[in-house]
Coordinates of C-alpha atoms and ligand atoms in Angstrom, one line a residue:
X720 CA 0.0 0.0 0.0
X721 CA 1.0 3.6 -0.7
X722 CA 1.7 4.5 2.9
X723 CA 3.8 1.5 3.7
X724 CA 6.3 2.3 1.0
X725 CA 6.5 5.9 2.1
X726 CA 7.2 5.0 5.6
X727 CA 10.3 3.0 4.7
X728 CA 11.5 5.2 1.9
X729 CA 14.0 7.2 3.8
X730 CA 16.3 6.3 6.6
X731 CA 17.4 9.2 8.6
X732 CA 19.8 8.9 11.5
X733 CA 20.8 10.5 14.8
X734 CA 24.1 8.9 15.5
X735 CA 27.5 8.7 17.1
X736 CA 30.7 8.8 15.0
X737 CA 34.3 8.1 16.0
X738 CA 37.4 8.0 13.7
X739 CA 41.1 7.8 14.4
X740 CA 44.5 7.7 12.7
X741 CA 47.0 6.2 15.1
X742 CA 50.8 6.0 15.1
X743 CA 50.8 2.5 16.6
X744 CA 48.5 0.1 18.4
X745 CA 45.0 -1.2 17.6
X746 CA 42.8 1.6 16.4
X747 CA 39.7 -0.6 16.5
X748 CA 39.8 -0.7 20.3
X749 CA 39.7 3.1 20.5
X750 CA 36.9 3.1 18.0
X751 CA 34.7 0.6 19.9
X752 CA 35.5 2.3 23.2
X753 CA 34.6 5.7 21.6
X754 CA 31.3 4.3 20.3
X755 CA 30.4 3.1 23.8
X756 CA 30.9 6.6 25.1
X757 CA 28.6 7.9 22.4
X758 CA 25.8 5.4 23.2
X759 CA 23.8 8.1 24.9
X760 CA 23.2 9.4 21.3
X761 CA 21.1 6.3 20.8
X762 CA 21.9 3.1 19.1
X763 CA 20.2 0.4 17.1
X764 CA 23.1 -0.8 15.0
X765 CA 26.8 -0.3 14.7
X766 CA 29.5 -0.6 12.1
X767 CA 33.2 -0.2 11.8
X768 CA 35.5 0.3 8.7
X769 CA 39.3 -0.2 9.0
X770 CA 42.2 0.1 6.7
X771 CA 44.4 -2.9 7.1
X772 CA 47.5 -3.2 4.8
X773 CA 46.0 -0.7 2.4
X774 CA 42.7 -2.6 2.2
X775 CA 39.3 -1.5 3.4
X776 CA 37.5 -3.9 5.8
X777 CA 34.0 -3.4 7.0
X778 CA 31.8 -5.1 9.7
X779 CA 28.3 -3.9 10.7
X780 CA 25.0 -5.2 12.0
X781 CA 22.0 -4.2 13.9
X782 CA 21.7 -4.8 17.6
X783 CA 23.2 -3.7 20.9
X784 CA 26.7 -2.3 20.7
X785 CA 28.3 -4.9 23.0
X786 CA 26.6 -7.8 21.2
X787 CA 27.5 -6.7 17.7
X788 CA 31.1 -6.0 18.7
X789 CA 31.3 -9.5 20.2
X790 CA 29.3 -11.4 17.5
X791 CA 31.3 -9.9 14.7
X792 CA 34.6 -10.0 16.5
X793 CA 35.0 -6.4 15.7
X794 CA 37.9 -5.9 18.2
X795 CA 39.9 -8.3 16.2
X796 CA 40.0 -6.0 13.2
X797 CA 43.5 -4.6 12.4
X798 CA 44.8 -1.3 11.2
X799 CA 45.8 2.1 12.3
X800 CA 43.2 4.0 10.4
X801 CA 39.5 3.5 10.9
X802 CA 36.1 4.7 11.9
X803 CA 32.9 3.5 13.6
X804 CA 29.3 4.5 13.8
X805 CA 26.5 3.9 16.2
X806 CA 23.2 4.5 14.6
X807 CA 19.9 5.6 15.9
X808 CA 17.4 5.4 13.1
X809 CA 14.7 8.1 13.1
X810 CA 12.8 6.6 10.2
X811 CA 12.2 3.0 9.1
X812 CA 13.4 -0.2 10.6
X813 CA 16.9 -0.6 11.7
X814 CA 18.7 -3.5 10.0
X815 CA 22.2 -4.6 8.8
X816 CA 21.9 -3.2 5.3
X817 CA 21.0 0.2 6.6
X818 CA 23.7 0.2 9.2
X819 CA 26.7 2.5 8.5
X820 CA 29.3 2.6 7.0
X821 CA 28.0 2.7 3.5
X822 CA 30.2 2.0 0.4
X823 CA 30.5 3.4 -3.1
X824 CA 30.0 1.1 -6.0
X825 CA 33.7 0.1 -6.2
X826 CA 33.8 -0.9 -2.5
X827 CA 36.8 1.4 -1.9
X828 CA 35.2 4.3 -0.2
X829 CA 33.4 3.9 3.1
X830 CA 31.4 6.7 4.7
X831 CA 29.4 7.2 7.9
X832 CA 26.9 10.0 8.4
X833 CA 24.9 11.7 11.1
X834 CA 22.2 13.9 9.8
X835 CA 19.6 14.2 7.0
X836 CA 20.3 14.6 3.3
X837 CA 17.2 16.4 2.2
X838 CA 17.8 16.2 -1.6
X839 CA 18.9 12.5 -1.6
X840 CA 16.0 11.4 -3.8
X841 CA 17.0 13.6 -6.7
X842 CA 20.7 12.8 -6.2
X843 CA 19.8 9.1 -6.1
X844 CA 17.7 9.3 -9.3
X845 CA 20.6 11.0 -11.0
X846 CA 23.1 8.3 -9.9
X847 CA 20.7 5.5 -10.9
X848 CA 20.6 7.0 -14.4
X849 CA 24.4 6.6 -14.4
X850 CA 24.1 2.9 -13.5
X851 CA 24.8 3.1 -9.8
X852 CA 23.2 0.4 -7.7
X853 CA 22.1 1.0 -4.2
X854 CA 21.6 -1.6 -1.6
X855 CA 20.2 0.4 1.4
X856 CA 17.2 2.6 2.0
X857 CA 19.4 5.3 3.5
X858 CA 19.9 8.9 2.3
X859 CA 23.6 8.4 3.3
X860 CA 24.5 5.9 0.6
X861 CA 24.2 8.5 -2.2
X862 CA 27.3 10.3 -0.7
X863 CA 30.0 7.7 -1.4
X864 CA 28.4 7.0 -4.8
X865 CA 28.6 10.7 -5.6
X866 CA 32.3 10.8 -4.6
X867 CA 33.0 7.9 -6.9
X868 CA 31.2 9.6 -9.7
X869 CA 33.0 12.9 -9.2
X870 CA 36.4 11.1 -9.2
X871 CA 35.6 9.9 -12.8
X872 CA 36.3 13.5 -13.8
X873 CA 39.9 12.9 -12.9
X874 CA 40.0 15.1 -9.8
X875 CA 41.6 13.9 -6.6
X876 CA 39.7 12.6 -3.6
X877 CA 39.8 15.8 -1.7
X878 CA 38.3 17.8 -4.6
X879 CA 35.8 15.1 -5.3
X880 CA 34.6 15.2 -1.7
X881 CA 34.4 19.0 -1.8
X882 CA 32.4 19.0 -5.0
X883 CA 29.9 16.5 -3.5
X884 CA 29.5 18.4 -0.2
X885 CA 28.6 21.5 -2.1
X886 CA 25.7 19.6 -3.6
X887 CA 24.2 18.3 -0.4
X888 CA 21.2 19.9 1.1
X889 CA 20.3 19.2 4.7
X890 CA 22.5 18.4 7.7
X891 CA 25.5 16.2 8.0
X892 CA 28.6 15.1 9.9
X893 CA 30.4 12.7 7.7
X894 CA 33.6 10.7 7.9
X895 CA 35.3 9.0 5.0
X896 CA 37.8 6.2 5.1
X897 CA 39.1 4.8 1.8
X898 CA 41.8 2.5 0.5
X899 CA 42.4 5.2 -2.2
X900 CA 44.2 7.2 0.5
X901 CA 44.8 4.6 3.2
X902 CA 46.7 7.0 5.7
X903 CA 44.0 9.6 5.9
X904 CA 40.5 10.3 7.1
X905 CA 38.3 13.0 5.6
X906 CA 35.5 14.5 7.7
X907 CA 33.1 17.4 7.3
X908 CA 30.2 19.0 9.0
X909 CA 27.1 21.0 8.3
X910 CA 24.7 21.4 11.2
X911 CA 25.5 18.0 12.8
X912 CA 28.3 18.0 15.4
X913 CA 31.9 16.9 14.8
X914 CA 34.9 17.6 16.9
X915 CA 38.6 16.9 16.1
X916 CA 41.3 16.0 18.6
X917 CA 45.1 15.4 18.6
X918 CA 47.5 13.7 21.0
X919 CA 51.0 12.4 20.7
X920 CA 49.6 9.1 19.6
X921 CA 47.4 10.2 16.8
X922 CA 44.4 12.2 15.5
X923 CA 40.7 11.7 16.2
X924 CA 37.3 12.9 15.1
X925 CA 34.0 12.2 16.9
X926 CA 30.5 13.4 17.3
X927 CA 31.2 14.5 20.8
X928 CA 34.1 15.2 23.1
X929 CA 33.6 12.2 25.6
X930 CA 34.5 9.7 22.9
X931 CA 38.1 11.0 22.7
X932 CA 38.5 12.4 26.2
X933 CA 40.5 9.3 27.4
X934 CA 43.1 10.0 24.6
X935 CA 43.2 13.8 24.5
X936 CA 41.6 16.9 25.9
X937 CA 42.9 19.1 23.1
X938 CA 40.1 19.6 20.6
X939 CA 38.9 21.7 17.7
X940 CA 35.2 21.9 17.1
X941 CA 34.6 21.7 13.3
X942 CA 32.3 24.5 12.2
X943 CA 29.5 24.4 9.6
X944 CA 30.8 24.2 6.1
X945 CA 34.2 22.8 7.0
X946 CA 36.1 19.8 5.7
X947 CA 39.1 18.3 7.6
X948 CA 41.8 16.0 6.4
X949 CA 43.3 13.9 9.3
X950 CA 46.6 12.1 9.3
X951 CA 48.8 10.7 12.0
X952 CA 50.4 14.1 12.6
X953 CA 47.3 16.2 12.9
X954 CA 44.8 17.8 10.6
X955 CA 44.1 20.5 8.0
X956 CA 40.7 22.3 7.9
X957 CA 39.3 24.0 4.8
X958 CA 36.1 25.7 3.8
X959 CA 33.8 23.6 1.7
X960 CA 32.7 26.7 -0.2
X961 CA 36.0 27.5 -1.8
X962 CA 38.6 25.1 -0.5
X963 CA 40.5 27.8 1.4
X964 CA 42.4 26.7 4.5
X965 CA 41.2 27.6 8.0
X966 CA 43.6 28.2 10.9
X967 CA 42.2 27.7 14.3
X968 CA 44.0 26.6 17.5
X969 CA 43.1 23.8 19.8
X970 CA 40.9 24.3 22.8
X971 CA 41.6 22.5 26.1
X972 CA 38.8 20.7 27.7
X973 CA 38.7 20.8 31.4
X974 CA 35.6 18.6 32.0
X975 CA 35.7 15.3 33.8
X976 CA 34.5 12.4 31.7
X977 CA 31.1 12.3 33.5
X978 CA 30.7 16.0 32.7
X979 CA 31.7 15.5 29.2
X980 CA 28.9 13.0 28.6
X981 CA 26.6 15.8 29.4
X982 CA 28.7 18.2 27.2
X983 CA 29.8 20.1 30.3
X984 CA 26.2 20.6 31.7
X985 CA 25.5 19.6 35.2
X986 CA 22.4 17.7 34.2
X987 CA 20.9 16.1 31.1
X988 CA 17.8 18.3 31.6
X989 CA 19.8 21.5 31.2
X990 CA 21.6 20.1 28.2
X991 CA 18.3 19.1 26.6
X992 CA 16.7 22.5 27.3
X993 CA 19.7 24.2 25.8
X994 CA 19.6 21.9 22.7
X995 CA 16.2 23.1 21.6
X996 CA 17.3 25.5 18.9
X997 CA 19.0 22.5 17.2
X998 CA 16.2 19.9 17.8
X999 CA 13.7 22.4 16.4
X1000 CA 15.8 23.0 13.4
X1001 CA 15.9 19.3 12.9
X1002 CA 12.2 19.2 13.4
X1003 CA 11.7 21.5 10.4
X1004 CA 13.5 19.0 8.2
X1005 CA 10.7 16.4 8.1
X1006 CA 10.3 14.7 4.8
X1007 CA 7.4 16.4 2.9
X1008 CA 5.8 13.1 2.0
X1009 CA 5.3 12.1 5.7
X1010 CA 3.6 15.4 6.4
X1011 CA 1.4 15.0 3.3
X1012 CA 0.4 11.5 4.1
X1013 CA -0.7 12.2 7.7
X1014 CA -2.4 15.3 6.5
X1015 CA -4.4 13.3 4.0
X1016 CA -5.6 11.0 6.7
X1017 CA -6.6 14.0 8.9
X1018 CA -8.5 15.5 6.1
X1019 CA -10.5 12.3 5.4
X1020 CA -11.5 11.5 9.0
X1021 CA -15.0 12.2 10.3
X1022 CA -13.5 12.9 13.7
X1023 CA -9.9 13.4 14.8
X1024 CA -9.0 12.3 18.4
X1025 CA -5.6 13.3 19.8
X1026 CA -4.3 11.1 22.5
X1027 CA -1.2 11.0 24.7
X1028 CA 0.0 11.2 28.3
X1029 CA 1.8 13.8 30.4
X1030 CA 3.8 16.3 28.3
X1031 CA 2.8 14.6 25.1
X1032 CA -0.8 15.2 26.0
X1033 CA 0.0 18.9 26.5
X1034 CA 1.3 19.1 23.0
X1035 CA -2.0 17.6 21.8
X1036 CA -3.9 20.2 23.8
X1037 CA -1.8 23.0 22.1
X1038 CA -2.4 21.2 18.8
X1039 CA -6.1 21.4 19.2
X1040 CA -5.9 25.2 19.2
X1041 CA -3.5 25.2 16.2
X1042 CA -5.6 22.9 14.1
X1043 CA -8.7 24.9 14.9
X1044 CA -7.2 28.3 14.2
X1045 CA -5.0 27.5 11.2
X1046 CA -6.8 24.6 9.5
X1047 CA -10.3 25.0 10.9
X1048 CA -10.2 21.4 12.0
X1049 CA -11.9 20.4 15.2
X1050 CA -9.9 17.8 17.2
X1051 CA -10.5 16.2 20.5
X1052 CA -7.5 15.9 22.8
X1053 CA -7.8 13.3 25.5
X1054 CA -5.3 11.8 28.0
X1055 CA -4.7 8.3 26.9
X1056 CA -5.6 6.7 30.3
X1057 CA -9.1 8.1 29.8
X1058 CA -9.4 7.3 26.1
X1059 CA -11.4 4.1 26.4
X1060 CA -13.8 5.4 29.0
X1061 CA -14.4 8.6 27.1
X1062 CA -14.4 7.6 23.4
X1063 CA -14.2 3.8 23.5
X1064 CA -17.8 3.3 22.5
X1065 CA -17.9 5.9 19.8
X1066 CA -14.5 5.5 18.1
X1067 CA -14.9 3.6 14.8
X1068 CA -13.9 3.2 11.2
X1069 CA -14.3 6.9 10.4
X1070 CA -12.2 8.0 13.3
X1071 CA -8.6 9.2 13.1
X1072 CA -6.6 8.7 16.3
X1073 CA -3.4 10.8 16.2
X1074 CA -1.3 9.5 19.0
X1075 CA 1.8 11.2 20.5
X1076 CA 4.4 9.5 22.6
X1077 CA 8.1 10.5 22.9
X1078 CA 9.0 6.9 23.8
X1079 CA 6.4 5.2 21.8
X1080 CA 6.0 2.7 24.7
X1081 CA 3.7 4.4 27.2
X1082 CA 1.3 1.7 28.5
X1083 CA -1.8 3.9 28.7
X1084 CA -1.2 5.3 25.2
X1085 CA -0.7 1.8 23.7
X1086 CA -3.8 0.5 25.4
X1087 CA -5.8 3.4 24.0
X1088 CA -4.7 2.8 20.4
X1089 CA -5.1 -1.0 20.8
X1090 CA -8.7 -0.3 21.5
X1091 CA -9.0 2.2 18.6
X1092 CA -7.5 -0.3 16.2
X1093 CA -9.9 -3.0 17.4
X1094 CA -12.7 -0.6 16.5
X1095 CA -11.2 -0.2 13.0
X1096 CA -10.1 3.4 13.6
X1097 CA -7.0 4.7 11.7
X1098 CA -4.2 5.1 14.2
X1099 CA -1.4 7.6 13.3
X1100 CA 1.6 8.4 15.4
X1101 CA 4.1 11.1 16.3
X1102 CA 7.1 9.7 18.2
X1103 CA 10.7 10.3 18.9
X1104 CA 11.6 6.6 18.9
X1105 CA 11.9 4.5 15.7
X1106 CA 11.2 0.9 16.2
X1107 CA 9.0 1.6 19.2
X1108 CA 5.6 -0.1 19.5
X1109 CA 3.9 3.0 18.4
X1110 CA 5.7 3.0 15.1
X1111 CA 4.9 -0.7 14.6
X1112 CA 1.1 -0.4 15.2
X1113 CA 0.5 3.0 13.6
X1114 CA -0.8 3.1 10.0
X1115 CA 1.7 6.0 9.4
X1116 CA 3.9 7.9 11.7
X1117 CA 6.2 10.9 11.9
X1118 CA 9.4 10.9 13.8
X1119 CA 9.9 14.2 15.5
X1120 CA 13.7 14.3 15.2
X1121 CA 14.4 15.6 18.7
X1122 CA 17.3 13.2 19.4
X1123 CA 17.5 11.1 22.6
X1124 CA 16.0 12.6 25.7
X1125 CA 17.5 11.3 28.9
X1126 CA 16.2 13.6 31.6
X1127 CA 12.9 12.2 32.9
X1128 CA 11.3 15.6 32.5
X1129 CA 10.3 16.0 28.8
X1130 CA 11.6 19.3 27.5
X1131 CA 12.9 19.3 23.9
X1132 CA 10.5 16.6 22.9
X1133 CA 7.5 18.9 23.9
X1134 CA 8.7 21.8 21.7
X1135 CA 9.3 19.5 18.7
X1136 CA 5.9 17.8 19.1
X1137 CA 4.2 21.2 18.9
X1138 CA 6.4 22.1 15.9
X1139 CA 5.3 18.9 14.1
X1140 CA 1.7 19.7 14.8
X1141 CA 2.1 23.2 13.5
X1142 CA 3.5 21.8 10.2
X1143 CA 0.6 19.4 9.9
X1144 CA -1.9 22.2 10.5
X1145 CA -0.2 24.4 7.9
X1146 CA -0.3 21.6 5.3
X1147 CA -4.0 20.9 6.1
X1148 CA -4.8 24.6 5.8
X1149 CA -3.2 24.6 2.4
X1150 CA -5.0 21.4 1.3
X1151 CA -8.3 22.7 2.5
X1152 CA -7.8 26.2 1.1
X1153 CA -8.3 27.7 4.6
X1154 CA -5.4 30.2 4.4
X1155 CA -4.5 32.5 1.5
X1156 CA -1.0 32.1 0.0
X1157 CA 0.1 35.2 1.8
X1158 CA -1.1 33.8 5.1
X1159 CA 0.6 30.5 4.5
X1160 CA 3.8 32.2 3.6
X1161 CA 3.7 34.2 6.8
X1162 CA 3.0 31.2 8.9
X1163 CA 5.8 29.3 7.3
X1164 CA 8.2 32.2 7.8
X1165 CA 7.2 32.3 11.5
X1166 CA 7.7 28.6 11.8
X1167 CA 11.2 28.9 10.5
X1168 CA 11.9 31.7 12.9
X1169 CA 10.9 29.6 15.9
X1170 CA 14.4 28.0 16.5
X1171 CA 16.0 31.5 16.5
X1172 CA 13.4 32.8 18.9
X1173 CA 14.1 29.9 21.3
X1174 CA 17.8 30.6 21.0
X1175 CA 17.2 34.2 21.9
X1176 CA 14.8 33.3 24.7
X1177 CA 17.5 31.1 26.2
X1178 CA 20.3 33.5 25.8
X1179 CA 18.5 36.5 27.2
X1180 CA 16.8 34.8 30.2
X1181 CA 19.4 32.5 31.7
X1182 CA 20.5 35.0 34.4
X1183 CA 17.1 36.4 34.9
X1184 CA 15.7 32.9 35.6
X1185 CA 18.4 32.2 38.1
X1186 CA 17.5 35.5 39.9
X1187 CA 13.8 34.6 39.8
X1188 CA 14.4 31.1 41.1
X1189 CA 16.4 32.5 44.0
X1190 CA 13.4 34.6 44.9
X1191 CA 10.9 31.8 44.5
X1192 CA 12.8 28.9 46.0
X1193 CA 10.9 28.8 49.3
X1194 CA 7.4 29.3 47.8
X1195 CA 5.0 26.5 48.8
X1196 CA 2.5 26.9 45.9
X1197 CA 2.5 28.0 42.3
X1198 CA -0.5 28.8 40.2
X1199 CA 0.0 28.8 36.4
X1200 CA -2.5 30.6 34.2
X1201 CA -2.9 31.2 30.5
X1202 CA -5.7 31.9 28.0
X1203 CA -6.3 30.1 24.8
X1204 CA -3.3 28.1 23.6
X1205 CA -1.4 29.4 26.6
X1206 CA -3.5 27.2 28.8
X1207 CA -1.5 24.3 27.4
X1208 CA 1.7 26.2 28.1
X1209 CA 0.5 26.8 31.7
X1210 CA -0.3 23.1 32.1
X1211 CA 3.1 22.0 30.8
X1212 CA 4.9 24.6 32.9
X1213 CA 3.1 23.4 36.0
X1214 CA 4.0 19.7 35.2
X1215 CA 7.7 20.7 34.9
X1216 CA 7.7 22.4 38.3
X1217 CA 5.6 19.8 40.0
X1218 CA 7.5 16.7 38.8
X1219 CA 11.0 17.9 39.6
X1220 CA 10.6 20.3 42.5
X1221 CA 7.6 18.5 44.2
X1222 CA 6.1 21.9 45.0
X1223 CA 2.2 21.6 44.8
X1224 CA 1.1 23.6 41.8
X1225 CA -2.1 24.2 39.9
X1226 CA -2.6 25.2 36.3
X1227 CA -5.9 26.5 34.7
X1228 CA -7.2 28.4 31.7
X1229 CA -7.0 31.9 33.2
X1230 CA -10.7 32.5 32.7
X1231 CA -11.6 29.4 34.7
X1232 CA -9.7 30.6 37.8
X1233 CA -12.6 32.7 39.0
X1234 CA -14.7 29.6 39.1
X1235 CA -12.8 28.1 42.0
X1236 CA -9.0 28.3 42.0
X1237 CA -9.1 32.0 43.0
X1238 CA -10.1 30.9 46.5
X1239 CA -6.6 29.7 47.3
X1240 CA -5.1 33.0 46.3
X1241 CA -3.9 35.2 49.2
X1242 CA -1.1 37.6 49.9
X1243 CA 2.1 36.5 48.2
X1244 CA 0.9 33.4 46.4
X1245 CA 2.9 33.1 43.2
X1246 CA 0.7 33.4 40.0
X1247 CA 2.6 32.7 36.8
X1248 CA 0.9 34.2 33.8
X1249 CA 1.7 33.3 30.2
X1250 CA 0.9 36.3 28.1
X1251 CA 1.9 36.2 24.5
X1252 CA 0.5 39.0 22.2
X1253 CA -2.5 37.9 20.3
X1254 CA -6.2 37.3 20.6
X1255 CA -6.1 36.5 24.3
X1256 CA -3.9 39.5 25.4
X1257 CA -6.7 41.8 26.6
X1258 CA -8.4 39.0 28.5
X1259 CA -5.2 37.9 30.3
X1260 CA -4.8 41.5 31.6
X1261 CA -8.2 41.2 33.3
X1262 CA -7.2 37.9 34.9
X1263 CA -3.9 39.4 36.2
X1264 CA -5.9 42.3 37.8
X1265 CA -8.2 39.8 39.5
X1266 CA -5.3 38.0 41.1
X1267 CA -3.4 41.2 41.9
X1268 CA -6.4 42.5 43.8
X1269 CA -6.2 39.5 46.0
X1270 CA -2.5 40.1 46.9
X1271 CA -1.0 37.5 44.5
X1272 CA 2.6 37.9 43.4
X1273 CA 2.4 38.3 39.7
X1274 CA 5.1 36.7 37.5
X1275 CA 4.5 37.3 33.8
X1276 CA 6.1 35.9 30.7
X1277 CA 5.4 38.4 28.0
X1278 CA 6.8 40.1 24.9
X1279 CA 9.7 42.5 25.5
X1280 CA 8.3 46.0 26.0
X1281 CA 4.7 44.8 26.7
X1282 CA 4.0 47.6 29.2
X1283 CA 0.4 46.7 29.7
X1284 CA 1.6 43.5 31.3
X1285 CA 4.9 44.7 32.7
X1286 CA 3.3 47.5 34.9
X1287 CA 0.9 45.0 36.5
X1288 CA 3.6 42.4 37.3
X1289 CA 6.0 42.0 40.2
X1290 CA 8.4 39.9 38.1
X1291 CA 8.7 39.7 34.3
X1292 CA 10.4 37.3 31.9
X1293 CA 10.6 39.1 28.6
X1294 CA 10.5 37.2 25.3
X1295 CA 11.6 38.1 21.8
X1296 CA 9.2 40.3 19.8
X1297 CA 7.0 38.9 17.1
X1298 CA 6.1 35.3 18.1
X1299 CA 2.5 34.6 16.9
X1300 CA 0.2 33.3 19.6
X1301 CA -0.4 30.0 17.7
X1302 CA 3.3 29.1 17.9
X1303 CA 3.9 30.7 21.4
X1304 CA 3.9 27.4 23.4
X1305 CA 7.3 26.6 21.8
X1306 CA 9.3 29.6 23.0
X1307 CA 7.1 30.4 26.0
X1308 CA 7.6 27.1 27.7
X1309 CA 11.4 27.5 27.6
X1310 CA 11.7 29.9 30.6
X1311 CA 9.3 27.7 32.6
X1312 CA 11.5 24.6 31.8
X1313 CA 14.5 26.6 33.0
X1314 CA 12.8 27.9 36.1
X1315 CA 11.7 24.4 37.2
X1316 CA 15.3 23.2 36.6
X1317 CA 16.9 26.0 38.6
X1318 CA 14.3 25.6 41.5
X1319 CA 15.1 21.8 41.6
X1320 CA 18.8 22.4 41.7
X1321 CA 18.5 25.1 44.4
X1322 CA 16.5 22.6 46.5
X1323 CA 19.2 20.1 46.2
X1324 CA 17.1 17.7 44.0
X1325 CA 18.2 15.7 41.0
X1326 CA 16.1 17.0 38.1
X1327 CA 17.2 14.2 35.9
X1328 CA 15.7 11.5 38.1
X1329 CA 12.7 12.8 40.1
X1330 CA 11.3 10.5 42.7
X1331 CA 8.7 7.9 41.8
X1332 CA 9.0 8.6 38.1
X1333 CA 10.4 6.7 35.1
X1334 CA 11.3 8.1 31.7
X1335 CA 8.9 5.7 30.0
X1336 CA 5.8 4.5 32.0
X1337 CA 5.2 1.0 30.6
X1338 CA 3.0 -0.2 33.4
X1339 CA -0.8 0.1 33.9
Ligands
M6R669 O1 6.9 8.7 26.2 P1 5.7 9.5 26.3 O2 5.6 10.8 25.6 O3 4.4 8.7 26.0 O4 5.5 9.8 27.9 C1 4.4 10.4 28.4 C2 4.6 10.9 29.8 O5 5.0 9.8 30.6 C3 5.7 11.9 29.9 O6 5.5 13.0 29.1 C4 5.9 12.4 31.4 O7 4.7 13.1 31.7 C5 7.1 13.3 31.5 N1 7.8 12.9 32.7 C6 6.8 14.7 31.6 O8 7.9 15.5 31.8

């Protein structure tokens, strides 16, 4: 069927890479050790390519790192030059064929890749025309074939690689090992991380510092648009655009190994909050055909139910506003543990159940969709985990491209889920003719500004949030309030504070507060208002005044220079100007994630592992 082939058409990866050129010893042992230190980046298969006596040798398979290393006797491979790759597929089933490294047609050029080649289909078609055969479903495999093709024009390897890199659209960190130049490694990056290192023993490249930290603490972070050539004495860096050489000194890393695994951050949660500009940029690189496919299902359904748990449910709630405002589609968000009781008797063949789960393994969510499938509903998924149960049971799914999230509190996965929903709503609006071309263009432009907005929100508020957390660290109660889509932001902010600081907190649509919650407000109670500019702005001012009149401490998150809000507030977190309300949950949740993190740390709690909670709740 049409959708099945689409699901498996493109393999995209979030992975770990390690390469080395050594003076003596067994490079493969450093490579497998380096890969183990990169396991946090996710893994479903691994592969290693070595140059031994001038020949290229390759071993790879799917499975757990330790098992594959042992089963394939990888540590017995010889050679001083080699590279390895641990892969975490974000589309399609992991298997041996799709595992990296990938080879060119001659079997002389091996390449590993972390990232997404957006134009791989057109490049592949072009190569097929020239009689190249492909064995995998990956976007990556086109790259070694392109290098092979370029070399036919009688240019050297370096120039062939430069020419190919100039043609790639998307993101990549690549490493090339080849018997054509058996003493060297070529590596390059564009928007996926790659770091170089040198020691007296050799030269290294890796996705991240921890992989090489046992061998050197002298590193050079490759920048976007740079190619590096490594040999046993060091490296040379050049710009991909014009081949000119780049001089940049080494940096000394002072982190411990444990700190390095968190890239110098004290906790995974802070690392993951800070990663959001990148995860959001990745979330904007979804393959068009997946968006189209899910949108077609949404368009056809008689009713659209959105189901999920915890943070993923909050993204569904935000989505219900986005679908309504942008695509004029009514959707029904429901927490998955309530799905069967609430809609179990009415869900049926005409229902679309769009299910969201970071892990793809949440018991309540899987139970809900089991029921929906039994009733012949169409189950669609949004997840961060390829190969999870959700991807197996969904008719079609989108992988949100957030990268592994290790902290128990969901942060970057929330913002990416909302971003995926916004893209679906935009596509549906276009399909249904609900927005003019100008409106669509404007929405698209705003969507693409979101990662920068988040970057700015993070940069400008770090110190401000620390200061605020200091003031709030002994508060015994928080009330989170927002109108419209900001009610979802309020709920998610509340969940963050609640789950990692254990401070009792409430969240309500602000208009609802006068129907009950206002009775708990007295002098000094902290009320956190989420106030983006937009349709709800004037209403939220009324809600703030109600709480202020009862002595509440008003903490507002609003646009920079929003004096209507600022003059009513005791504390303000100012956000970049120009975020449309429909997209506001993405940047506006960021200060609340940071605030909850700072509060937890000030209380001496471990935000990565809050009590009684698990990253994935797989029990009833
Ligand atoms: O993996 P899922 O998205 O299905 O997980 C759902 C919830 O368990 C999860 O969002 C949980 O609420 C988080 N700890 C929130 O930070």
